[in-house]
XYZ file of C-alpha atoms in Angstrom:
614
model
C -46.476 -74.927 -21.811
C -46.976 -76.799 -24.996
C -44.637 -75.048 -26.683
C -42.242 -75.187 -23.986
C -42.552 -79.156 -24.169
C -42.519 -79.233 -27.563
C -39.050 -77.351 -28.316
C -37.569 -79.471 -25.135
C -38.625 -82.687 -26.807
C -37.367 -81.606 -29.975
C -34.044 -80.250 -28.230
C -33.998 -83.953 -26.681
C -34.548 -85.873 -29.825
C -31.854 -83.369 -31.929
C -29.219 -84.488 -29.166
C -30.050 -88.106 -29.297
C -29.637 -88.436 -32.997
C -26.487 -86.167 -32.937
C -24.983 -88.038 -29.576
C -23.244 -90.470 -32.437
C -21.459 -87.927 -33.601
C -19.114 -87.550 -30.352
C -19.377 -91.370 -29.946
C -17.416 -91.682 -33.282
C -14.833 -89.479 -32.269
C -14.355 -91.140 -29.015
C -13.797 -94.744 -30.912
C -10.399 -93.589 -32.582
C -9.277 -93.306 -29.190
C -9.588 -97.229 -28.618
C -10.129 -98.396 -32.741
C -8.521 -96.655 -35.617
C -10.960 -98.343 -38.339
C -9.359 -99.717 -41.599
C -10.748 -99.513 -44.774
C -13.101 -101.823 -45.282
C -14.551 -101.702 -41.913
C -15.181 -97.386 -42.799
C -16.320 -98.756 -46.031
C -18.977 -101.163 -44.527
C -20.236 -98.735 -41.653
C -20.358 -95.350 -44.170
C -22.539 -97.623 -46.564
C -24.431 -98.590 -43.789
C -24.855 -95.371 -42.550
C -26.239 -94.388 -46.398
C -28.046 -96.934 -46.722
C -30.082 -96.103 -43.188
C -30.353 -92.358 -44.275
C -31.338 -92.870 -47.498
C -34.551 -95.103 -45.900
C -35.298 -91.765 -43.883
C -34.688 -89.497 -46.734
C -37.535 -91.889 -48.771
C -39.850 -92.448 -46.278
C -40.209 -90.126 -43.420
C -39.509 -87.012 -45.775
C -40.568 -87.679 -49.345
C -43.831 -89.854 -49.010
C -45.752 -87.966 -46.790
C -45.295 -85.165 -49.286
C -46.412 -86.925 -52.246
C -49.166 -88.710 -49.865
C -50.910 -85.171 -49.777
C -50.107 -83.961 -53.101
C -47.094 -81.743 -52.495
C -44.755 -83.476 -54.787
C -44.171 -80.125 -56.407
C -43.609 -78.089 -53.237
C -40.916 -80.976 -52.009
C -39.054 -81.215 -55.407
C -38.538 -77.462 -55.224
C -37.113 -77.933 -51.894
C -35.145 -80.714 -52.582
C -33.197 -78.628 -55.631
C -32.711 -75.673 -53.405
C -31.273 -77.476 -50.725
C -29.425 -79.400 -52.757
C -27.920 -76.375 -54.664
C -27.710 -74.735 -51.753
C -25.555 -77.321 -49.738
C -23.531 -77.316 -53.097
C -22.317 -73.621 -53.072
C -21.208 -73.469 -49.119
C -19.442 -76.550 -49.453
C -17.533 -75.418 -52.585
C -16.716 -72.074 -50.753
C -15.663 -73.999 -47.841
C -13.569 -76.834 -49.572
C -11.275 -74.060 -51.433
C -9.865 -72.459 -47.535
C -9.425 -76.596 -46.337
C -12.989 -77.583 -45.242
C -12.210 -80.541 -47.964
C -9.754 -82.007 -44.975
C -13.254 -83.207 -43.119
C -13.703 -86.337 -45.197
C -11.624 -88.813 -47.166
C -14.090 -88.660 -50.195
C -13.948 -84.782 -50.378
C -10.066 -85.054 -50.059
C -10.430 -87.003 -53.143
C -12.642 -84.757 -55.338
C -10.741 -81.943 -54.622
C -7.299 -83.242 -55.449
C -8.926 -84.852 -58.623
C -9.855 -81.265 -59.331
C -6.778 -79.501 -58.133
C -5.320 -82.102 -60.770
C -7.202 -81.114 -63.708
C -6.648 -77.585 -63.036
C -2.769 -78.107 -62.749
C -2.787 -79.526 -65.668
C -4.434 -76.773 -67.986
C -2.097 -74.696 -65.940
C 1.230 -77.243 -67.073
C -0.334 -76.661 -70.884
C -0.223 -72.752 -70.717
C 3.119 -73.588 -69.410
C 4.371 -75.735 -71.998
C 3.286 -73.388 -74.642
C 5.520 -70.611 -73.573
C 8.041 -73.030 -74.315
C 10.143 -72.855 -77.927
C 10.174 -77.013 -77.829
C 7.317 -77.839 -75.815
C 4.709 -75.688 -77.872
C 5.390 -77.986 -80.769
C 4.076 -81.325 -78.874
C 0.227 -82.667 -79.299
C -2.324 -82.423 -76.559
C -1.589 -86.071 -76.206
C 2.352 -85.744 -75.678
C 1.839 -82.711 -73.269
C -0.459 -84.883 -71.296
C 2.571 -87.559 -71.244
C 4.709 -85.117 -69.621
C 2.284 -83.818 -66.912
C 1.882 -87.462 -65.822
C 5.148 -87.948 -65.340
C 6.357 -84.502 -63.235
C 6.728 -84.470 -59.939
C 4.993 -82.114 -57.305
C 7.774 -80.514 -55.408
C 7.541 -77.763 -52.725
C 10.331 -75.278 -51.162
C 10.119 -72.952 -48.020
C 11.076 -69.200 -48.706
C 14.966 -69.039 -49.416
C 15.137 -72.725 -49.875
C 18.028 -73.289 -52.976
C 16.235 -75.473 -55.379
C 19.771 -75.806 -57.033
C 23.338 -74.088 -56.731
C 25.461 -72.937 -59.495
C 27.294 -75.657 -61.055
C 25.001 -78.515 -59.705
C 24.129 -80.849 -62.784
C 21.343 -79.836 -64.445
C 19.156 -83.269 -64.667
C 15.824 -82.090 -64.246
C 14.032 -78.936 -65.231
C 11.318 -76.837 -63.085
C 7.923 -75.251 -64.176
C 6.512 -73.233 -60.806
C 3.135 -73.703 -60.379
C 2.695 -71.031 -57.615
C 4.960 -68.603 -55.741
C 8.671 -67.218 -57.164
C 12.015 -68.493 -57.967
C 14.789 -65.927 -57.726
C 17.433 -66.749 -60.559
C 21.091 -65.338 -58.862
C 24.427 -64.455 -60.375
C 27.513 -65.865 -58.418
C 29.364 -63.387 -60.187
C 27.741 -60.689 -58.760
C 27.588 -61.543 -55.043
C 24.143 -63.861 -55.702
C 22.622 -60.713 -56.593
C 19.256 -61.458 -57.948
C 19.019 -60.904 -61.739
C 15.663 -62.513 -63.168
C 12.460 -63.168 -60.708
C 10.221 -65.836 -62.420
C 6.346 -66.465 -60.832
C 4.059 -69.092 -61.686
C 3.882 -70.793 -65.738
C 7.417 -69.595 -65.957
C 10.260 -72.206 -66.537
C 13.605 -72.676 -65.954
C 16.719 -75.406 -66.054
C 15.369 -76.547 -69.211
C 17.846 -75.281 -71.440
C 20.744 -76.881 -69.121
C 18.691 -79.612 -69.192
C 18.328 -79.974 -72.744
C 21.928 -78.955 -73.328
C 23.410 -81.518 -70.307
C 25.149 -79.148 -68.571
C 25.641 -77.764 -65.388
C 23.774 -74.978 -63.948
C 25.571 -71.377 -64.327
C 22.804 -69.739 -61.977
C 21.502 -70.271 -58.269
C 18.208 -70.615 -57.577
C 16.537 -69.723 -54.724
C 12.306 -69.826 -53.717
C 11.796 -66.182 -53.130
C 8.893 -67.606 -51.170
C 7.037 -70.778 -50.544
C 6.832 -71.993 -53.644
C 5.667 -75.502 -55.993
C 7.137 -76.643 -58.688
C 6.403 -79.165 -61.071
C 10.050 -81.060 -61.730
C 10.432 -83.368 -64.458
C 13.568 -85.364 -64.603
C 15.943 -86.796 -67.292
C 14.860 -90.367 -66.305
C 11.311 -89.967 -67.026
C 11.903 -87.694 -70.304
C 13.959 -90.904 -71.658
C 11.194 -93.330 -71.142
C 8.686 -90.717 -72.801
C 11.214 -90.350 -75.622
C 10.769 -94.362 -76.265
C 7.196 -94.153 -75.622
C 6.123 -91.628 -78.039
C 7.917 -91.423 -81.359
C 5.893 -87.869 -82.003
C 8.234 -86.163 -78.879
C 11.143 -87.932 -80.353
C 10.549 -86.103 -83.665
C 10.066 -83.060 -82.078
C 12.837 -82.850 -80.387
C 14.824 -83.778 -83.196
C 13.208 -80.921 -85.183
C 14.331 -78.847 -82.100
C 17.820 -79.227 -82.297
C 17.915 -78.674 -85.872
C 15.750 -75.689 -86.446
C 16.294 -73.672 -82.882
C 19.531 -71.783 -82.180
C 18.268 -71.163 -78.286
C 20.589 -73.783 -76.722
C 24.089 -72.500 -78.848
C 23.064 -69.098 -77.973
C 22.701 -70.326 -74.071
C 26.142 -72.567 -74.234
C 28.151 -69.439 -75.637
C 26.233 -66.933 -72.875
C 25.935 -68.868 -69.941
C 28.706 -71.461 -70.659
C 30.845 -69.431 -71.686
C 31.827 -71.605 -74.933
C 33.229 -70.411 -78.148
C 30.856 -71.337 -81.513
C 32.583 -74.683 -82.129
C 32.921 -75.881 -78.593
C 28.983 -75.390 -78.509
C 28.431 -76.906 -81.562
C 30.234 -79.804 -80.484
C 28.052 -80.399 -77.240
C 24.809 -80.185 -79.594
C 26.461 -82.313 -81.468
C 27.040 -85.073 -79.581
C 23.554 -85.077 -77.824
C 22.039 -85.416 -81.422
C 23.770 -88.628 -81.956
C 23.171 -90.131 -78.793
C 19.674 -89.112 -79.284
C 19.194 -90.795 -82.635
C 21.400 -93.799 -82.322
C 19.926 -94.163 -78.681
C 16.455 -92.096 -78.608
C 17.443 -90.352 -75.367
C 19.126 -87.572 -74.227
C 22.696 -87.977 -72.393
C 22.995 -87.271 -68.610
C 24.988 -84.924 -66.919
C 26.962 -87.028 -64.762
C 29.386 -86.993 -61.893
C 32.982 -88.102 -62.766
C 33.297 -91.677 -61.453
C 37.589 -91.033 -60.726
C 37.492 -88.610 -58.411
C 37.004 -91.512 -55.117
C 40.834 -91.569 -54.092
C 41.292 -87.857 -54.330
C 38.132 -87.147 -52.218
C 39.308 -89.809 -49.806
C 43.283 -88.187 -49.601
C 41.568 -84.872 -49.095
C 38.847 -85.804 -46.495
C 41.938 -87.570 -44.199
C 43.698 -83.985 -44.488
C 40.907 -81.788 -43.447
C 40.224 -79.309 -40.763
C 38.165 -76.486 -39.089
C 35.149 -79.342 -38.533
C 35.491 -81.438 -34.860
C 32.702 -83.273 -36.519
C 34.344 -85.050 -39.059
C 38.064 -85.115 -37.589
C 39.266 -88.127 -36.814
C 37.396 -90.493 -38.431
C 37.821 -93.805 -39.040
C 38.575 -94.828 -42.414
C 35.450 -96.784 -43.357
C 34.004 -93.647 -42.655
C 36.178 -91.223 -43.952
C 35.577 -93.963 -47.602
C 31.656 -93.920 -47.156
C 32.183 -89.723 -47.100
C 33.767 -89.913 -50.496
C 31.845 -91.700 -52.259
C 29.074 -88.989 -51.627
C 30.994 -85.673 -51.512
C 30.456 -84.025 -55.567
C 33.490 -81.913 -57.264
C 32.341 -78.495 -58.028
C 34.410 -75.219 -59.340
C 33.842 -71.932 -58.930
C 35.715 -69.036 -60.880
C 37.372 -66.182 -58.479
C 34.697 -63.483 -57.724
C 32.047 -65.618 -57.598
C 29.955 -65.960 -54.470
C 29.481 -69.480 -53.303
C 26.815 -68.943 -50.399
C 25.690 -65.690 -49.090
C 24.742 -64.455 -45.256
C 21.555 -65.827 -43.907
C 21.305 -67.921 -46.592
C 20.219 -72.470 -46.037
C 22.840 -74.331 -45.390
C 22.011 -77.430 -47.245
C 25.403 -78.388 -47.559
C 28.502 -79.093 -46.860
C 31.991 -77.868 -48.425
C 35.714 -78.295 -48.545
C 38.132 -76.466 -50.405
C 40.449 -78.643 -52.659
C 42.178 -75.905 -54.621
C 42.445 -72.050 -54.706
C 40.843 -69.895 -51.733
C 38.171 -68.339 -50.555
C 36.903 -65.634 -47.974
C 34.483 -66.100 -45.245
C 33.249 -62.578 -44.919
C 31.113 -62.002 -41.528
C 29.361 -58.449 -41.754
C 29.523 -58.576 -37.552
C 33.293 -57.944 -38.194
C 33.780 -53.827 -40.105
C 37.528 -55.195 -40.506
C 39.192 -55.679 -43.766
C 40.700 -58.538 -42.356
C 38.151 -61.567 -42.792
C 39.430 -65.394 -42.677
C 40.905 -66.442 -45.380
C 40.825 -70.738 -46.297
C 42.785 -72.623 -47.673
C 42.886 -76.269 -49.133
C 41.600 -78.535 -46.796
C 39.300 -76.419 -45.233
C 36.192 -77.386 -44.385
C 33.808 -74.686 -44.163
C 29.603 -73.921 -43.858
C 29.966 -77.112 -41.351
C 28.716 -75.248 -38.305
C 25.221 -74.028 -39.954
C 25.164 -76.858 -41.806
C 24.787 -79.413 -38.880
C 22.493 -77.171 -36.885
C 20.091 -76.655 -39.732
C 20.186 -72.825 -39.519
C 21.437 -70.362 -41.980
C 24.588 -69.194 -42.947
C 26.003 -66.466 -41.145
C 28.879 -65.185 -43.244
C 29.359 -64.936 -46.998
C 32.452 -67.103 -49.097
C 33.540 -66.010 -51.610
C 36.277 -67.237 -54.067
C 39.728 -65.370 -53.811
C 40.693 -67.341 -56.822
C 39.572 -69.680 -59.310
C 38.886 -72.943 -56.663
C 37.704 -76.103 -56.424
C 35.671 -77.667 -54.032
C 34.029 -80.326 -52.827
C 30.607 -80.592 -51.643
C 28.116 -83.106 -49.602
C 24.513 -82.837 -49.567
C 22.295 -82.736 -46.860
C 20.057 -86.061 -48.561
C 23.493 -87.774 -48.927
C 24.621 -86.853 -45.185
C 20.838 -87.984 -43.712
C 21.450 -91.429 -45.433
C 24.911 -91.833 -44.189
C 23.112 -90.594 -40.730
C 20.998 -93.308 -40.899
C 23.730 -96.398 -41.795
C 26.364 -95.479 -40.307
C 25.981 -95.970 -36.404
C 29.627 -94.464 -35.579
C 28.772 -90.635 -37.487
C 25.154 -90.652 -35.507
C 26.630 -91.155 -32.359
C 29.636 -88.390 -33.125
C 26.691 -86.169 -33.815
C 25.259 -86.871 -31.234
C 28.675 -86.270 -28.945
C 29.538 -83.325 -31.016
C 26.014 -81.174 -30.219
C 26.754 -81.127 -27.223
C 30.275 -79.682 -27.149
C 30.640 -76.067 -26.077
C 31.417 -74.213 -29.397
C 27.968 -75.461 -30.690
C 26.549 -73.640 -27.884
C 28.492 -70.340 -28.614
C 27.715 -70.698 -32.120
C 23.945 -70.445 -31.304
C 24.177 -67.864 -29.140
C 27.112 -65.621 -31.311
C 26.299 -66.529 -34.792
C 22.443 -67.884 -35.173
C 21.367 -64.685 -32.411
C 19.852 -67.408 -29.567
C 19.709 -66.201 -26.173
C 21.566 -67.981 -23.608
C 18.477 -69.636 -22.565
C 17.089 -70.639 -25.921
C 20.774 -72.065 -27.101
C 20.436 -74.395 -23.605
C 17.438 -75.846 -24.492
C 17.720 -76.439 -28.058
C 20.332 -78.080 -27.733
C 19.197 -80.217 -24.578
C 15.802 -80.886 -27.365
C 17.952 -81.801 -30.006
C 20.113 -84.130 -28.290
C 16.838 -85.936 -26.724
C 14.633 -86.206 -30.458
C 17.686 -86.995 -32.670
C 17.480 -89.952 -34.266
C 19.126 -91.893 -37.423
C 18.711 -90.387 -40.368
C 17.363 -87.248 -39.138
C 19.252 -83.617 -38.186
C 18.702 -81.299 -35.812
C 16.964 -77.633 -37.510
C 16.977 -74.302 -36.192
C 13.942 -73.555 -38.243
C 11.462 -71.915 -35.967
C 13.066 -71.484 -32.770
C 11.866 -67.681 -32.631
C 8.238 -68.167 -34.347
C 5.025 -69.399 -32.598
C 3.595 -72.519 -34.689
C -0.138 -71.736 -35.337
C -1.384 -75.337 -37.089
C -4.195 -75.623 -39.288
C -6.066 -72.646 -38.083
C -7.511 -71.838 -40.873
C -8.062 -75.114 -42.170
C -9.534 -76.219 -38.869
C -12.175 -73.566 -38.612
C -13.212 -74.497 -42.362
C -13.163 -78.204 -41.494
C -15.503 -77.103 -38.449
C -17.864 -74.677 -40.841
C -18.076 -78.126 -43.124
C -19.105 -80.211 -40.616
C -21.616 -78.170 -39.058
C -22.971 -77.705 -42.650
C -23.372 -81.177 -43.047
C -25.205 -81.203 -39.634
C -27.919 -78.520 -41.010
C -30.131 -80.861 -42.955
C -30.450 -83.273 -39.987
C -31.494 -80.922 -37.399
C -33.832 -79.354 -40.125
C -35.182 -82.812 -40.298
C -36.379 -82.967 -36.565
C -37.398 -79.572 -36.211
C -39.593 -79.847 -38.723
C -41.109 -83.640 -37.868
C -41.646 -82.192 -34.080
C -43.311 -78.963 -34.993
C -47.077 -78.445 -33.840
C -49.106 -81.141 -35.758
C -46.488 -83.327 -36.843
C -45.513 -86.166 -35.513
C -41.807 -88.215 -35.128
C -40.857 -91.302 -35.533
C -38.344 -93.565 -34.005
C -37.024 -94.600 -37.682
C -35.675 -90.845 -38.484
C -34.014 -90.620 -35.405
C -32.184 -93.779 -35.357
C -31.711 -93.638 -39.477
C -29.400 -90.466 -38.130
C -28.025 -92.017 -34.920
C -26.283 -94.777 -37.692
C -26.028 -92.616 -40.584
C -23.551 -89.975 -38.110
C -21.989 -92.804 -36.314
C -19.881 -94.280 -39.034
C -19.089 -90.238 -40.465
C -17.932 -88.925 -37.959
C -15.514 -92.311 -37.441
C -14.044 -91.688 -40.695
C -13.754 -88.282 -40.949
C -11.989 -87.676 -37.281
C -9.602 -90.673 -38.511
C -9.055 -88.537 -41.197
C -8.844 -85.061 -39.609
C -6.357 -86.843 -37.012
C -3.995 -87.892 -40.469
C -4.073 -84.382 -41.032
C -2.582 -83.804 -37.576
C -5.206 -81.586 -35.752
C -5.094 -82.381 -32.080
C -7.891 -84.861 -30.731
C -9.341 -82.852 -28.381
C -9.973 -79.789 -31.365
C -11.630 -83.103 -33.312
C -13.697 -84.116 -30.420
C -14.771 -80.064 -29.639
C -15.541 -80.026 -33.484
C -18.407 -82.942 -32.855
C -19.629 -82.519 -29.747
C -20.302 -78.897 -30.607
C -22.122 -79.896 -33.727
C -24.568 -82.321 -31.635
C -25.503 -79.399 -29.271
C -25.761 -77.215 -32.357
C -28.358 -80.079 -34.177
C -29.947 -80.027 -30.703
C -30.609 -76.129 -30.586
C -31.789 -76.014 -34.352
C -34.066 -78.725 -34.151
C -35.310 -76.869 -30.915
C -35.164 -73.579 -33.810
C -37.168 -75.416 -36.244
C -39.784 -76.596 -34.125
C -40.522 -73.298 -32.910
C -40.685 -72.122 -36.338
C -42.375 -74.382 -38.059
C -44.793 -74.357 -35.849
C -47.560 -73.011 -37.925
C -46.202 -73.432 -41.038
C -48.873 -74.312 -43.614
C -48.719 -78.102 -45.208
C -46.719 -76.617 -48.970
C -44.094 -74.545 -46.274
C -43.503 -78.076 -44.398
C -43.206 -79.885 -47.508
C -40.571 -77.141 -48.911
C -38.394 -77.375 -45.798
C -38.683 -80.922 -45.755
C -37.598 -80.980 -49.394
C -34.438 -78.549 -48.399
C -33.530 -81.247 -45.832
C -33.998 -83.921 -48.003
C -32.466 -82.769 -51.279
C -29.109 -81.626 -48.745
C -28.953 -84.971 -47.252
C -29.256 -87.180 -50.669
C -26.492 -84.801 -51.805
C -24.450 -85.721 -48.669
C -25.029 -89.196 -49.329
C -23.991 -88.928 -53.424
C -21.202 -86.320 -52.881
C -19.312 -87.650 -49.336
C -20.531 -91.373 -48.292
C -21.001 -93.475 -51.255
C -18.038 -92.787 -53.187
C -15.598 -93.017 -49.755
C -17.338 -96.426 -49.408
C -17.073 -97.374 -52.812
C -13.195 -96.205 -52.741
C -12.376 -98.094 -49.515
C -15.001 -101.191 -49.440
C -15.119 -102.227 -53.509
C -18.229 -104.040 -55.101
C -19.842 -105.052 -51.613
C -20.975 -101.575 -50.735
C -23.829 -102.247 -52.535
C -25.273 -104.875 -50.939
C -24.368 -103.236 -47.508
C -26.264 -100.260 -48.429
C -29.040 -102.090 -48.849
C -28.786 -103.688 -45.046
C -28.840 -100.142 -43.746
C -31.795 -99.682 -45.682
C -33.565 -102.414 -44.628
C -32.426 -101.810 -40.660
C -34.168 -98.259 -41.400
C -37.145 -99.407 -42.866
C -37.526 -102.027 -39.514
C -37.530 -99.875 -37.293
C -40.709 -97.836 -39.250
C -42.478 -101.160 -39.014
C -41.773 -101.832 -36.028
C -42.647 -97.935 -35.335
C -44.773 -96.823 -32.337
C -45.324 -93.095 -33.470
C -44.233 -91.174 -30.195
């Protein structure tokens, strides 16, 4: 019976101390806390934990000699707690807590960028630049990411920017040859930066031959490091003196004779050293009027017929000029449709492998084609290619959201124009819908459009599985954290020991303001509430049942095996508090955390003299 009582009231007492931990969760319902109120209560919280860590786990160790036997414990716990969290962190566990967010992007930051260096050194100009310079550049690239078979960029788009992929692979593609892939590049590998370097326009497509992240460094940036650091401005000087790379790439992939390349080095070295930046590829600025005459004679888009002129004007000052030489392969089947394109000169061939005929459509100037896909955010489902040398002009899908989002009169014709029957057949013919599915995605796209936004095909026939993985190391993480604590009680209500009121409330406020913050944070990562809220309240029944474990076990433990597992708790919980707590209140709350700290302390240490030993 008295060990029946005792793992009940040690059940009891690993609730009560745990029962903040749901509480927490609950507040977000009502009160989303802002930063210096998660500050203020996670120093709090520290502050009360550390007083339980001191006094009701350390001292009574020391008081009997032990300090050896609870040191150990303390480093094994603490080493301990270190590995599984590390493990945990690397498949999302980090997502629990703002302060482990931070560490690990401060570390996913170092690593990228002794990554970027390995990069840079495959590089003919970039190996030539100082640790310092290198460093320059990494601060300044971007973090881009693309789905599988995005197009990071199309042939003849301008090359402003080049690309070093940090994970996953590019596809490079040959127009000429139907898109067929001819180079696959994976992770450290580069590419655009000889277009870049040379300011021309892409000859290639390229397409993510998975997911895939880049780091992207644009022409804009490059300048201001060029005035920054005079040591990259005399490299790259020395580059376009001593390295023949770029006039071998203008004459292969630019298809220019020796002078013509020479020229076009030419003239970037004297805009570099009369202006100490490199030239941009730009889009001609007297091409308005004919995009305007042409946009007022198109067809074979309901979309955009008919417009009013303001319109039609706003459309041509966005729509880009490209060309295309006859042969080459403009967009293939199933490819994205990220834009849009009209023919201005030549022809080209829609080729739709449903039809075995010979006899595909055939466009001509003034054509608009690649509209249909394009507006439902699916993929294309023919293939154009060029009959002839053409022209053609083209609008983005980043140009078309903004114009979404300004101009009322094309939102609402969107709007009018989903819903129009050949939309529906096109789902259902082209994109492979069922009758059913066509229905309602259009009836859902109608209902959730809204300015500057498009409707997307993307997913229709996949289940969405969110943060599964992540989620169930978030939960792993949390219940980790929980370990110490109920290793705390277990051991302070085993047979001969005795509990006292300041442990249990130093963990009833220390879990209060964590699990606050962290399910604020977990719901920014967009896990469902009610996952958040299972996460918690499981982890207070769990405390409950291992301080109901440890009590059991502990039971006869001699006084060096209580002051070793009391060491384990103690050294995991001060790690907690140095790793997770402090720093997120420091972050969030400033130079005050200090002081508040010490109120939690103090609001610990009251309740132990005001302590009635139960």
């Amino acid at each position: 019976m008295v060990i029946e009582s005792l793992v009940l009231f040690a059940l009891l007492m690993g609730l009560l101390s745990a029962l903040s931990l749901p509480l927490g969760t609950l507040t977000t319902l009502v009160w989303t806390p802002g930063d210096r109120a998660t500050a203020w209560l996670m120093a709090f919280g520290a502050g009360a934990l550390l007083s339980a860590v001191t006094i009701d786990l350390f001292a009574p160790a020391i008081h009997k000699g032990l300090f050896f036997d609870v040191a150990l414990g303390a480093m094994i716990g603490s080493l301990f707690y270190l590995l599984i969290n590390h493990q945990l962190n690397k498949q999302g566990g980090f997502l629990r807590k703002t302060a482990t967010m931070i560490q690990f992007f401060r570390n996913q930051q170092k690593i990228q960028r002794q990554k970027l260096r390995l990069s840079f050194n495959r590089l003919t100009f970039f190996n030539q630049l100082t640790k310092e310079d290198q460093y320059l550049l990494f601060q300044h690239m971007q973090r881009r990411e693309y789905k599988a078979n995005s197009i990071i960029f199309h042939s003849n788009d301008l090359l402003n920017e080049f690309y070093i992929i940090h994970k996953g692979v590019v596809n490079l593609r040959e127009p000429k040859f139907g898109l067929k892939k001819v180079d696959e590049l994976t992770e450290f590998d580069a590419f655009g930066h000889l277009g870049f370097f040379a300011s021309m326009q892409s000859s290639l497509v390229a397409q993510a031959g998975e997911d895939v992240t880049l780091w992207v460094l644009n022409r804009s940036d490059f300048n201001k490091l060029l005035a920054l650091s005079p040591s990259l401005f005399e490299s790259l000087q020395d580059y376009f003196k001593e390295s023949s790379e770029l006039e071998a790439y203008l004459k292969k992939y630019q298809h220019m004779d020796e002078a013509a390349a020479q020229k076009q080095l030419q003239g970037i070295q004297k805009t570099l050293v009369e202006e100490k930046r490199l030239p941009f590829a730009r889009e001609s600025r007297e091409l308005f009027e004919s995009a305007l005459e042409r946009l007022k004679a198109s067809r074979r888009f309901d979309l955009l017929d008919s417009c009013q002129l303001e319109l039609y004007s706003l459309l041509a000052s966005k729509v880009k000029l490209r060309q295309a030489r006859a042969g080459e392969t403009l967009f293939a089947n199933k490819s994205e449709a990220d834009r849009l394109y009209l023919l201005e000169s030549g022809s080209i061939e829609l080729i739709d492998p449903k039809k075995h005929s010979m006899n595909h459509e055939v466009l001509s100037p003034g054509d608009f084609f690649g509209g249909m896909a394009f507006v439902v955010g699916g993929l294309h489902s023919s293939t154009a290619v060029a009959c002839s040398d053409v022209t053609f002009w083209v609008l983005e899908k980043s140009d078309f959201l903004q114009l979404l989002n300004d101009v009322a009169p094309l939102y609402e014709k969107l709007q009018a124009y989903l819903k129009e029957n050949c939309v529906h057949e096109y789902l259902i013919h082209e994109q492979s819908l069922s009758e059913t599915k066509a229905q309602k995605w259009v009836k859902e796209s109608v209902k959730k459009l809204v300015p500057g936004h498009m409707p997307s095909l993307a997913g229709v026939n996949q289940r969405i599985y969110q943060h599964n993985a992540a989620y169930v190391a978030i939960w792993l993480g949390i219940f980790l954290d929980g370990i110490p604590e109920s290793l705390m009680i277990g051991a302070h209500t085993s047979n001969g020991h005795m509990i006292s009121i300041s442990l249990i409330a130093a963990i009833f406020i220390s879990n209060y303001p964590e699990a606050l913050s962290s399910s604020a944070s977990m719901k920014e990562q967009g896990i469902p509430f009610n996952r958040i809220l299972f996460a918690w309240t499981s982890l207070m029944i769990l405390t409950g049942l291992g301080a109901a474990l440890g009590s059991v076990m502990l039971s006869d433990a001699s006084p060096q095996t209580f002051a070793l597992i009391s060491g384990m708790a103690a050294g995991a919980m001060l790690t907690v508090i140095a790793e997770t707590m402090l720093p997120e209140a420091y972050t969030k709350g400033g130079s005050i955390t200090g002081f508040v700290t010490l109120m939690g302390f103090l609001c610990a240490v009251l309740f132990k003299v005001f302590d009635s030993t139960i």
